[in-house]
Coordinates of C-alpha atoms and ligand atoms in Angstrom, one line a residue:
M1 CA -40.3 20.3 -11.6
R2 CA -37.7 20.6 -14.9
H3 CA -34.1 22.2 -14.6
Q4 CA -32.2 23.8 -17.3
L5 CA -28.3 23.4 -18.1
F6 CA -26.9 27.2 -17.1
I7 CA -24.9 28.2 -20.3
D8 CA -23.4 32.1 -20.5
G9 CA -25.9 33.4 -18.1
R10 CA -29.0 31.7 -19.4
F11 CA -30.9 28.4 -18.6
V12 CA -30.9 26.5 -21.5
D13 CA -32.2 23.2 -22.4
A14 CA -29.9 20.6 -23.8
A15 CA -29.0 20.3 -27.6
D16 CA -30.8 17.4 -28.2
G17 CA -33.3 18.3 -25.2
R18 CA -32.9 15.2 -23.3
T19 CA -33.3 14.9 -19.7
L20 CA -32.3 12.8 -16.5
P21 CA -34.1 12.1 -13.2
T22 CA -33.0 13.2 -10.0
L23 CA -35.0 10.9 -7.2
N24 CA -35.0 11.6 -3.5
P25 CA -33.6 9.1 -1.9
H26 CA -35.5 8.4 0.8
D27 CA -38.6 7.2 -1.0
N28 CA -36.8 7.1 -4.7
S29 CA -39.6 9.2 -6.2
V30 CA -38.8 11.8 -9.2
I31 CA -37.7 14.9 -7.7
A32 CA -36.9 16.8 -11.2
E33 CA -36.3 16.4 -14.3
V34 CA -32.8 17.7 -15.1
A35 CA -31.4 18.7 -18.5
M36 CA -28.3 16.5 -19.4
A37 CA -25.2 18.0 -21.1
G38 CA -24.5 16.5 -24.2
T39 CA -20.7 17.1 -25.9
A40 CA -22.6 19.9 -27.8
D41 CA -23.6 21.6 -24.7
V42 CA -19.8 21.1 -23.2
D43 CA -18.6 23.0 -26.4
R44 CA -20.8 26.2 -26.0
A45 CA -20.0 26.1 -22.1
V46 CA -16.6 25.8 -23.1
A47 CA -16.7 28.7 -25.4
A48 CA -18.8 31.1 -23.5
A49 CA -16.1 30.4 -20.7
Q50 CA -13.4 31.4 -23.2
R51 CA -15.5 34.4 -24.5
A52 CA -15.8 35.7 -20.9
F53 CA -12.3 34.9 -19.7
P54 CA -10.3 38.0 -21.0
S55 CA -12.4 40.8 -19.0
W56 CA -13.1 38.5 -15.8
S57 CA -9.3 38.0 -15.5
R58 CA -8.5 41.7 -16.1
L59 CA -11.2 42.9 -13.6
A60 CA -9.7 44.6 -10.5
A61 CA -9.4 41.5 -7.9
A62 CA -11.4 43.5 -5.3
D63 CA -14.1 43.4 -7.7
R64 CA -13.9 39.8 -8.6
G65 CA -14.1 39.3 -4.7
R66 CA -17.0 42.0 -4.2
I67 CA -18.8 39.3 -6.3
L68 CA -18.0 36.2 -4.6
L69 CA -18.9 37.9 -0.9
K70 CA -22.1 39.3 -2.7
L71 CA -22.7 35.3 -3.0
A72 CA -21.8 34.3 0.5
D73 CA -24.7 37.0 1.2
L74 CA -27.2 35.6 -0.7
I75 CA -26.1 32.4 0.2
E76 CA -27.2 33.7 3.7
T77 CA -30.0 35.1 2.8
H78 CA -31.5 31.3 1.1
A79 CA -30.0 29.5 3.8
E80 CA -33.1 27.3 4.5
E81 CA -34.4 26.9 0.9
L82 CA -30.7 25.8 0.1
A83 CA -30.4 23.1 3.1
R84 CA -33.9 22.1 2.2
L85 CA -32.8 21.4 -1.7
E86 CA -29.4 19.6 -0.4
S87 CA -30.9 17.3 1.9
L88 CA -34.0 16.2 -0.9
D89 CA -31.2 16.1 -3.8
T90 CA -28.8 13.8 -1.3
G91 CA -30.3 12.5 2.2
H92 CA -28.2 14.4 4.4
P93 CA -30.2 15.1 7.3
L94 CA -31.6 18.5 7.3
K95 CA -29.9 19.4 10.5
D96 CA -26.6 18.9 8.9
S97 CA -27.4 20.9 5.4
R98 CA -28.6 23.7 8.2
A99 CA -25.8 23.7 10.6
L100 CA -22.9 22.4 8.6
D101 CA -23.6 22.4 4.6
V102 CA -24.8 25.4 4.0
P103 CA -22.8 28.0 6.6
R104 CA -19.5 26.0 5.5
T105 CA -20.7 26.7 1.6
A106 CA -21.2 30.7 2.8
A107 CA -18.3 30.4 4.8
C108 CA -16.0 29.2 1.8
W109 CA -17.3 32.1 -1.0
R110 CA -16.6 34.4 1.5
Y111 CA -12.9 33.4 2.2
F112 CA -11.9 33.3 -1.0
G113 CA -13.7 36.4 -2.0
G114 CA -12.0 38.4 1.0
M115 CA -8.6 36.4 -0.6
A116 CA -9.0 37.8 -4.4
D117 CA -7.3 41.0 -3.4
K118 CA -4.8 39.5 -1.0
F119 CA -2.8 36.9 -3.1
Q120 CA -0.2 38.5 -4.6
G121 CA 3.1 37.9 -6.9
D122 CA 7.1 38.0 -5.4
V123 CA 10.2 39.8 -6.2
V124 CA 12.7 37.8 -6.0
P125 CA 16.5 39.0 -5.1
V126 CA 18.4 38.5 -8.1
E127 CA 22.1 39.7 -9.5
A128 CA 22.4 43.7 -9.4
G129 CA 20.8 46.0 -12.3
F130 CA 17.8 43.4 -12.3
L131 CA 14.7 43.3 -11.0
N132 CA 12.6 39.8 -11.5
Y133 CA 9.2 39.6 -10.6
L134 CA 6.7 37.1 -10.1
L135 CA 3.1 37.4 -11.8
R136 CA 0.2 34.8 -10.5
E137 CA -1.7 34.6 -13.5
P138 CA -5.2 32.7 -13.8
V139 CA -4.9 29.7 -16.2
G140 CA -7.7 30.0 -18.5
V141 CA -11.3 27.8 -18.5
V142 CA -10.9 25.3 -15.7
G143 CA -12.9 22.7 -16.0
Q144 CA -14.6 20.9 -12.7
I145 CA -15.9 17.8 -12.0
V146 CA -17.5 16.8 -9.0
P147 CA -19.4 14.1 -6.9
W148 CA -22.2 13.4 -5.4
N149 CA -21.7 13.1 -1.7
F150 CA -21.4 17.2 -0.7
P151 CA -22.4 18.7 -3.5
L152 CA -23.0 22.5 -2.4
M153 CA -19.8 22.8 -0.2
F154 CA -17.7 21.0 -3.3
T155 CA -18.7 23.3 -5.7
A156 CA -17.8 26.1 -3.5
W157 CA -14.5 24.4 -2.8
K158 CA -13.9 24.6 -6.6
M159 CA -15.6 27.1 -8.0
A160 CA -14.4 30.1 -5.1
P161 CA -10.5 29.6 -5.3
A162 CA -10.9 29.2 -9.2
L163 CA -12.7 32.3 -9.9
A164 CA -11.2 34.5 -7.6
A165 CA -7.9 33.9 -9.2
G166 CA -9.5 35.2 -12.5
N167 CA -10.3 32.0 -14.5
T168 CA -14.0 31.1 -16.1
V169 CA -15.3 28.2 -15.2
V170 CA -17.1 24.9 -16.4
L171 CA -18.4 22.6 -13.5
K172 CA -20.5 19.0 -14.3
P173 CA -22.5 18.1 -10.7
A174 CA -22.8 14.5 -10.3
E175 CA -25.5 13.0 -12.5
I176 CA -27.8 12.2 -9.2
T177 CA -27.5 15.4 -7.1
P178 CA -27.4 18.7 -9.5
L179 CA -30.1 20.9 -7.9
S180 CA -28.4 22.7 -5.4
T181 CA -25.8 23.5 -8.0
L182 CA -28.2 24.9 -10.1
K183 CA -29.6 27.2 -7.4
I184 CA -26.0 28.5 -6.7
A185 CA -26.1 29.7 -10.4
E186 CA -28.9 30.8 -9.7
L187 CA -27.7 33.3 -7.2
M188 CA -24.5 33.7 -8.9
A189 CA -26.3 35.6 -11.7
E190 CA -28.3 37.6 -9.0
A191 CA -24.8 38.1 -7.6
G192 CA -23.4 40.2 -10.9
L193 CA -21.7 37.4 -11.8
P194 CA -20.8 38.4 -15.9
D195 CA -22.4 36.2 -18.3
G196 CA -20.4 33.2 -19.4
V197 CA -17.8 32.9 -15.9
V198 CA -19.8 30.2 -14.7
N199 CA -21.2 27.6 -16.8
I200 CA -23.1 24.6 -15.2
V201 CA -23.2 21.3 -17.1
P202 CA -24.9 18.5 -15.2
G203 CA -24.8 15.3 -17.3
L204 CA -23.2 11.6 -17.3
G205 CA -19.8 11.4 -16.4
S206 CA -18.8 9.3 -19.3
V207 CA -20.1 11.7 -21.5
A208 CA -20.0 15.4 -20.5
G209 CA -17.6 14.6 -18.0
Q210 CA -15.2 12.8 -20.2
H211 CA -15.4 15.5 -22.9
I212 CA -14.6 18.4 -19.9
A213 CA -11.3 15.8 -19.4
E214 CA -10.8 16.0 -23.1
H215 CA -11.5 19.4 -24.0
P216 CA -8.8 21.2 -25.7
G217 CA -9.9 24.4 -25.3
I218 CA -10.1 23.8 -21.5
A219 CA -6.8 24.6 -19.5
K220 CA -7.0 22.6 -16.4
V221 CA -9.6 19.5 -15.0
A222 CA -9.9 19.9 -11.1
F223 CA -11.7 16.8 -10.0
T224 CA -13.4 14.9 -7.0
G225 CA -14.5 11.6 -7.1
S226 CA -13.2 8.1 -7.1
T227 CA -9.7 6.8 -7.6
A228 CA -10.7 4.8 -10.9
T229 CA -12.4 7.9 -12.6
G230 CA -9.6 10.1 -11.7
R231 CA -7.4 7.6 -13.9
R232 CA -9.6 8.2 -16.6
I233 CA -9.2 11.6 -16.1
V234 CA -5.5 11.7 -16.5
Q235 CA -5.5 9.5 -19.5
A236 CA -8.0 12.0 -21.2
S237 CA -6.6 15.2 -20.0
S238 CA -3.1 13.9 -21.9
G239 CA -4.3 15.4 -25.5
N240 CA -3.3 19.1 -24.2
L241 CA -1.5 18.7 -21.5
K242 CA -4.0 19.9 -18.8
K243 CA -3.0 20.9 -15.6
V244 CA -4.8 18.2 -13.4
Q245 CA -6.0 18.1 -9.7
L246 CA -7.5 15.0 -8.2
E247 CA -9.3 14.3 -4.6
L248 CA -10.0 10.9 -4.9
G249 CA -10.6 7.9 -2.8
G250 CA -9.7 7.8 1.3
K251 CA -9.5 4.3 3.8
G252 CA -9.1 6.8 6.8
A253 CA -7.3 5.4 9.6
N254 CA -8.6 6.4 13.5
I255 CA -6.2 5.2 15.8
V256 CA -7.5 4.9 19.4
F257 CA -4.8 4.7 21.9
D258 CA -4.6 2.7 24.9
D259 CA -4.3 6.4 27.2
A260 CA -7.1 8.7 24.9
H261 CA -10.3 9.8 26.4
L262 CA -12.2 7.0 25.7
T263 CA -15.7 8.9 25.6
A264 CA -14.3 11.5 23.6
A265 CA -12.9 8.8 21.4
I266 CA -15.9 7.0 21.0
N267 CA -18.0 10.4 20.1
G268 CA -15.5 11.4 17.9
S269 CA -14.8 8.1 16.1
A270 CA -18.9 7.9 15.9
W271 CA -18.7 11.4 13.9
A272 CA -16.2 10.1 12.0
I273 CA -17.2 7.2 10.1
F274 CA -21.6 7.8 10.7
H275 CA -21.8 11.5 9.5
N276 CA -23.2 12.2 6.5
Q277 CA -24.3 7.9 6.1
G278 CA -20.5 7.3 5.9
Q279 CA -20.2 8.9 2.1
A280 CA -17.3 11.1 3.0
C281 CA -13.7 10.9 1.2
I282 CA -12.2 11.6 4.8
A283 CA -14.1 8.8 7.0
G284 CA -12.8 7.1 9.4
S285 CA -13.5 3.8 8.1
R286 CA -10.9 2.0 9.8
L287 CA -11.2 2.0 13.4
M288 CA -8.1 0.9 15.1
L289 CA -8.0 -0.1 18.8
H290 CA -5.2 -0.6 21.3
S291 CA -6.2 -3.9 22.0
A292 CA -6.2 -2.8 26.0
I293 CA -9.0 -1.2 25.4
A294 CA -10.6 -2.9 22.5
D295 CA -13.7 -4.4 24.0
E296 CA -14.7 -1.9 26.7
F297 CA -14.3 0.6 23.3
L298 CA -16.2 -1.6 20.9
E299 CA -19.3 -2.4 23.2
R300 CA -20.3 1.1 24.1
F301 CA -19.3 2.1 20.4
A302 CA -22.0 -0.6 19.1
A303 CA -24.1 0.6 21.7
L304 CA -23.9 4.3 20.6
A305 CA -24.0 3.3 16.8
R306 CA -27.5 1.3 17.8
S307 CA -29.0 4.8 19.6
I308 CA -28.2 6.5 16.0
R309 CA -31.8 8.1 15.0
L310 CA -32.2 6.9 11.3
G311 CA -35.0 8.5 9.5
N312 CA -36.3 10.6 7.0
P313 CA -33.9 13.4 6.3
M314 CA -36.7 15.9 6.2
D315 CA -37.1 15.4 9.9
T316 CA -35.1 17.6 12.3
A317 CA -34.8 14.9 15.1
T318 CA -33.0 12.5 12.5
E319 CA -29.3 12.3 12.7
M320 CA -28.6 9.8 9.7
G321 CA -30.7 9.4 6.2
P322 CA -30.6 7.1 3.5
L323 CA -27.6 7.3 1.4
T324 CA -27.5 9.1 -1.8
S325 CA -28.4 6.3 -4.8
A326 CA -30.3 2.9 -4.2
Q327 CA -26.9 1.4 -6.7
H328 CA -24.6 2.9 -3.9
R329 CA -26.6 1.5 -0.9
D330 CA -26.9 -2.2 -2.6
R331 CA -22.6 -1.5 -3.3
V332 CA -22.3 -0.7 0.3
L333 CA -24.4 -4.2 1.8
S334 CA -22.3 -6.0 -0.7
Y335 CA -19.3 -5.4 1.3
V336 CA -21.0 -7.4 4.4
D337 CA -20.7 -10.3 3.0
V338 CA -17.1 -9.5 1.9
A339 CA -16.2 -9.2 5.4
R340 CA -18.2 -12.8 5.9
E341 CA -16.2 -14.3 3.0
Q342 CA -13.0 -13.2 4.6
G343 CA -13.5 -14.3 8.1
G344 CA -15.0 -10.9 9.9
E345 CA -17.2 -10.7 12.6
L346 CA -20.6 -8.5 12.1
I347 CA -20.3 -6.6 15.3
A348 CA -23.4 -4.0 14.3
G349 CA -26.1 -3.3 11.2
G350 CA -25.4 -4.5 8.4
R351 CA -28.9 -4.6 7.1
P352 CA -31.8 -1.8 5.9
P353 CA -33.5 -0.9 8.8
A354 CA -36.7 -3.1 9.4
R355 CA -38.8 -0.2 9.4
D356 CA -41.8 0.6 6.9
E357 CA -41.9 4.0 6.6
L358 CA -38.2 3.4 5.4
S359 CA -38.7 0.8 3.1
R360 CA -38.6 2.4 -0.5
G361 CA -35.4 4.5 0.8
C362 CA -31.9 3.6 0.7
Y363 CA -31.0 3.0 3.9
V364 CA -28.4 1.7 6.1
E365 CA -28.0 1.0 9.8
P366 CA -25.0 1.8 11.1
T367 CA -22.5 -1.4 10.4
I368 CA -19.3 -1.8 12.5
V369 CA -17.4 -5.1 11.5
R370 CA -14.2 -6.6 13.0
A371 CA -11.9 -7.3 10.3
R372 CA -9.5 -10.7 10.8
T373 CA -6.3 -8.8 9.5
P374 CA -5.8 -5.7 7.9
Q375 CA -5.3 -7.1 4.4
D376 CA -9.1 -8.2 4.3
R377 CA -10.8 -6.5 1.5
V378 CA -12.9 -4.3 4.0
A379 CA -9.8 -3.0 5.9
Q380 CA -8.4 -1.8 2.1
E381 CA -11.0 -1.1 0.0
E382 CA -13.6 2.4 0.1
V383 CA -16.8 1.5 1.2
F384 CA -18.2 5.1 1.1
G385 CA -20.9 4.1 3.8
P386 CA -22.0 3.5 7.4
F387 CA -19.4 0.8 7.6
V388 CA -16.7 0.8 9.9
T389 CA -13.9 -1.8 9.9
V390 CA -12.2 -2.7 13.3
L391 CA -8.8 -3.8 13.6
T392 CA -6.8 -4.2 17.0
F393 CA -2.9 -3.2 17.4
K394 CA -0.3 -3.8 20.4
D395 CA 2.3 -1.0 19.9
D396 CA 3.0 2.3 18.1
D397 CA 4.8 0.5 15.7
E398 CA 2.5 -1.6 14.8
A399 CA -0.6 0.9 14.9
L400 CA 1.6 2.9 12.0
A401 CA 2.5 0.1 9.8
I402 CA -1.2 -0.9 10.0
A403 CA -2.4 2.8 9.2
N404 CA 0.0 3.3 6.5
G405 CA -1.0 -0.2 4.6
T406 CA -3.2 0.9 2.2
Q407 CA -3.1 2.4 -1.0
Y408 CA -4.9 5.6 -0.3
G409 CA -3.2 8.6 2.2
L410 CA -6.2 11.0 2.7
G411 CA -8.0 11.7 6.3
S412 CA -6.7 10.3 9.4
G413 CA -7.0 10.6 13.0
L414 CA -5.4 9.8 16.3
W415 CA -6.4 9.6 20.0
T416 CA -3.6 9.8 22.8
A417 CA -3.1 12.2 26.2
N418 CA 0.4 11.7 25.0
L419 CA 1.9 14.9 23.5
Q420 CA 5.0 13.1 21.9
R421 CA 3.0 10.0 20.6
A422 CA 0.8 12.2 19.1
H423 CA 3.0 14.9 16.7
R424 CA 5.2 11.4 16.2
M425 CA 2.6 9.7 15.1
A426 CA 1.3 13.0 12.7
R427 CA 4.4 13.0 11.1
E428 CA 5.0 10.0 10.5
M429 CA 1.5 9.0 8.8
K430 CA 1.2 8.9 4.9
A431 CA -1.9 11.2 4.8
G432 CA -2.7 14.9 3.6
M433 CA -4.5 15.5 7.1
V434 CA -4.4 13.9 10.6
W435 CA -7.1 15.2 12.8
I436 CA -5.5 14.6 16.9
N437 CA -7.8 14.0 19.2
S438 CA -10.8 15.3 17.4
Y439 CA -11.5 13.6 13.4
K440 CA -12.8 15.8 10.1
R441 CA -12.3 19.2 11.0
V442 CA -12.1 21.7 8.1
N443 CA -11.6 25.0 7.3
P444 CA -11.5 27.5 4.1
G445 CA -8.1 28.2 5.5
S446 CA -6.7 24.8 5.9
P447 CA -5.4 23.1 3.0
F448 CA -7.3 19.7 1.9
G449 CA -6.3 17.2 -0.3
G450 CA -4.4 13.6 -0.2
V451 CA -1.1 11.7 -1.1
G452 CA -1.0 8.5 -2.6
Q453 CA -3.7 6.8 -4.5
S454 CA -6.1 9.9 -2.8
G455 CA -4.7 12.4 -5.3
Y456 CA -2.6 15.0 -5.6
G457 CA -3.6 19.1 -5.0
R458 CA -5.1 21.0 -2.4
E459 CA -8.3 22.6 -2.4
M460 CA -8.8 25.6 0.5
G461 CA -6.3 28.3 1.8
F462 CA -3.7 29.6 0.1
D463 CA -2.7 26.9 -1.4
A464 CA -6.1 27.0 -3.6
M465 CA -5.2 29.8 -4.9
R466 CA -1.7 28.4 -6.2
E467 CA -3.4 25.3 -7.7
Y468 CA -5.6 27.7 -10.0
T469 CA -2.6 30.5 -10.7
Q470 CA 0.7 29.6 -12.7
V471 CA 4.0 31.9 -12.0
K472 CA 5.1 34.0 -15.0
S473 CA 8.5 35.1 -14.4
V474 CA 9.4 38.7 -15.7
W475 CA 12.6 40.0 -15.9
V476 CA 13.5 44.1 -16.3
N477 CA 16.9 45.5 -16.9
V478 CA 16.9 48.3 -14.2
D479 CA 20.1 49.6 -15.0
A480 CA 20.9 52.1 -17.5
Q481 CA 23.9 50.9 -19.4
T482 CA 23.4 49.5 -22.9
P483 CA 24.0 46.0 -22.3
P484 CA 27.3 44.0 -24.3
W485 CA 26.0 41.8 -27.0
Y486 CA 27.8 39.1 -24.5
P487 CA 26.7 38.8 -21.3
R488 CA 28.9 38.6 -18.2
Ligands
NAD1 P1 -17.5 8.9 -9.4 O1 -15.8 8.6 -9.8 O2 -17.6 7.7 -9.8 O3 -17.8 10.2 -10.0 C1 -17.7 11.7 -9.4 C2 -17.7 12.6 -10.8 O4 -17.0 12.3 -11.8 C3 -19.0 12.5 -11.2 O5 -19.7 13.8 -11.4 C4 -19.3 11.4 -12.4 O6 -20.1 12.2 -13.5 C5 -17.6 12.2 -13.0 N1 -17.3 10.5 -14.2 C6 -17.7 10.1 -13.7 N2 -16.9 9.1 -15.0 C7 -16.6 10.1 -15.5 C8 -15.3 10.0 -16.9 N3 -15.6 9.3 -17.0 N4 -14.7 11.4 -16.9 C9 -15.5 12.6 -16.3 N5 -16.0 12.3 -15.1 C10 -16.4 11.2 -15.1 O7 -17.2 9.3 -8.0 P2 -18.6 8.5 -6.6 O8 -19.1 7.9 -6.7 O9 -19.5 9.9 -7.6 O10 -18.1 9.9 -5.7 C11 -17.6 8.9 -4.7 C12 -15.8 8.9 -4.6 O11 -15.7 10.4 -4.1 C13 -15.8 8.5 -3.6 O12 -14.5 7.7 -4.1 C14 -14.8 9.2 -2.4 O13 -13.7 8.8 -2.0 C15 -14.7 10.6 -3.4 N6 -14.4 11.8 -3.1 C16 -13.1 12.1 -2.9 C17 -12.8 13.6 -2.2 C18 -11.8 14.1 -1.9 O14 -11.7 15.8 -1.5 N7 -10.6 13.8 -2.2 C19 -14.5 14.2 -1.5 C20 -15.6 13.5 -1.8 C21 -15.4 11.9 -2.6

């Protein structure tokens, strides 16, 4: 199979004809060759987006919304094809792609399709004789760069609010997972999106991504990925003072108090770390247990982890698939040695499964490590895999100090039956999202994003529409008198 770039409403080869293979993480076989955008292709995409901007931004908001709603319908019509493509390219269990990724993607497009004509400006009560109104205008051409862990969902999270607000888009998927995004481009054309409004340029981060971040024709760059790349994007964007939105890494604290419903907390904590093989920025990767329940919790939690059905993602019985690339699998496994070197204890997993049929893939067993201190590297650095670090605490103050003791502040959770404690902790935790007696809930209406080194800006909800617009303040003299030369 061969796939091309999507520029100005057409599928085209890269200007220099180069391609990049995309692999199946189940066995590392080549699924397809995908055109690899270079800087000339990004330039073409930006030019197309600039040409498309005036008419797209002036289109009635309801008409923009109608196209996004049509796309949501088409995603549902093509649900099975999209789910299979996503599982093949990323390793997500097909069960997840069907039940979560595709429905959540459609829901996001539908939410912002409906939002397009409901997002409105304001009137400010200023001094008598004047009317002051605020227009929310699109920023122009938006560059969007997404990672490989949830490609289908993240393209929706980024593109849907940007388009609803009247921007045009140049989006770069991650080099290893471009397939579902290119399928969405096809569906967009079918939904009636005018040429040039969305341009998809798969390619290398260091080339196409960097050029998007630097490009003088792009007014805003929205990025999801690692904190290190986020910093490079901020630097690259300074040339034309782009608006920047960053969704970066995390080291989610997931705190279990001694009064928690233990079975709910065990199940929820497994979901927090092992869903999508732990490749989630909001993963509950620091499992913090009250010392009174730690032993019983860990015994049951480890038994659950060992029972998870690892296997080919296309098999509907599979609960955990492979990691998305061999390079990433090796990085995750290297943290087992990092843990040991600092005195950590391996409780479960820590190796690839010993099964012939999985031996060519990027598999890692669900891994549980108990750290010696909250400062250990495995308690501080994002591993981004099915790898959970366990820490214990004695009281609320200690729990809070450990939870807030990293550079990150993205998702976090806590399990308790005590109402006051739950709300007090939620107030004090350094995080963009807190889940109480649950973990990893997302909804198109609920703002998503982080603080500290987890980035800034919010996706989803009204906040996302604000991020993709800028305010213009218009003053009108509504009083019929001729104004004096010197305002009084
Ligand atoms: P990454 O930073 O390596 O790559 C992300 C994207 O940036 C890719 O498309 C890549 O090609 C591109 N890129 C790389 N170098 C670039 C450069 N110099 N200029 C412009 N673009 C460049 O991240 P990754 O390993 O693909 O993804 C995993 C990371 O993403 C984790 O840290 C994870 O926490 C984070 N993440 C954050 C969120 C969130 O919402 N906060 C969500 C998912 C993933």
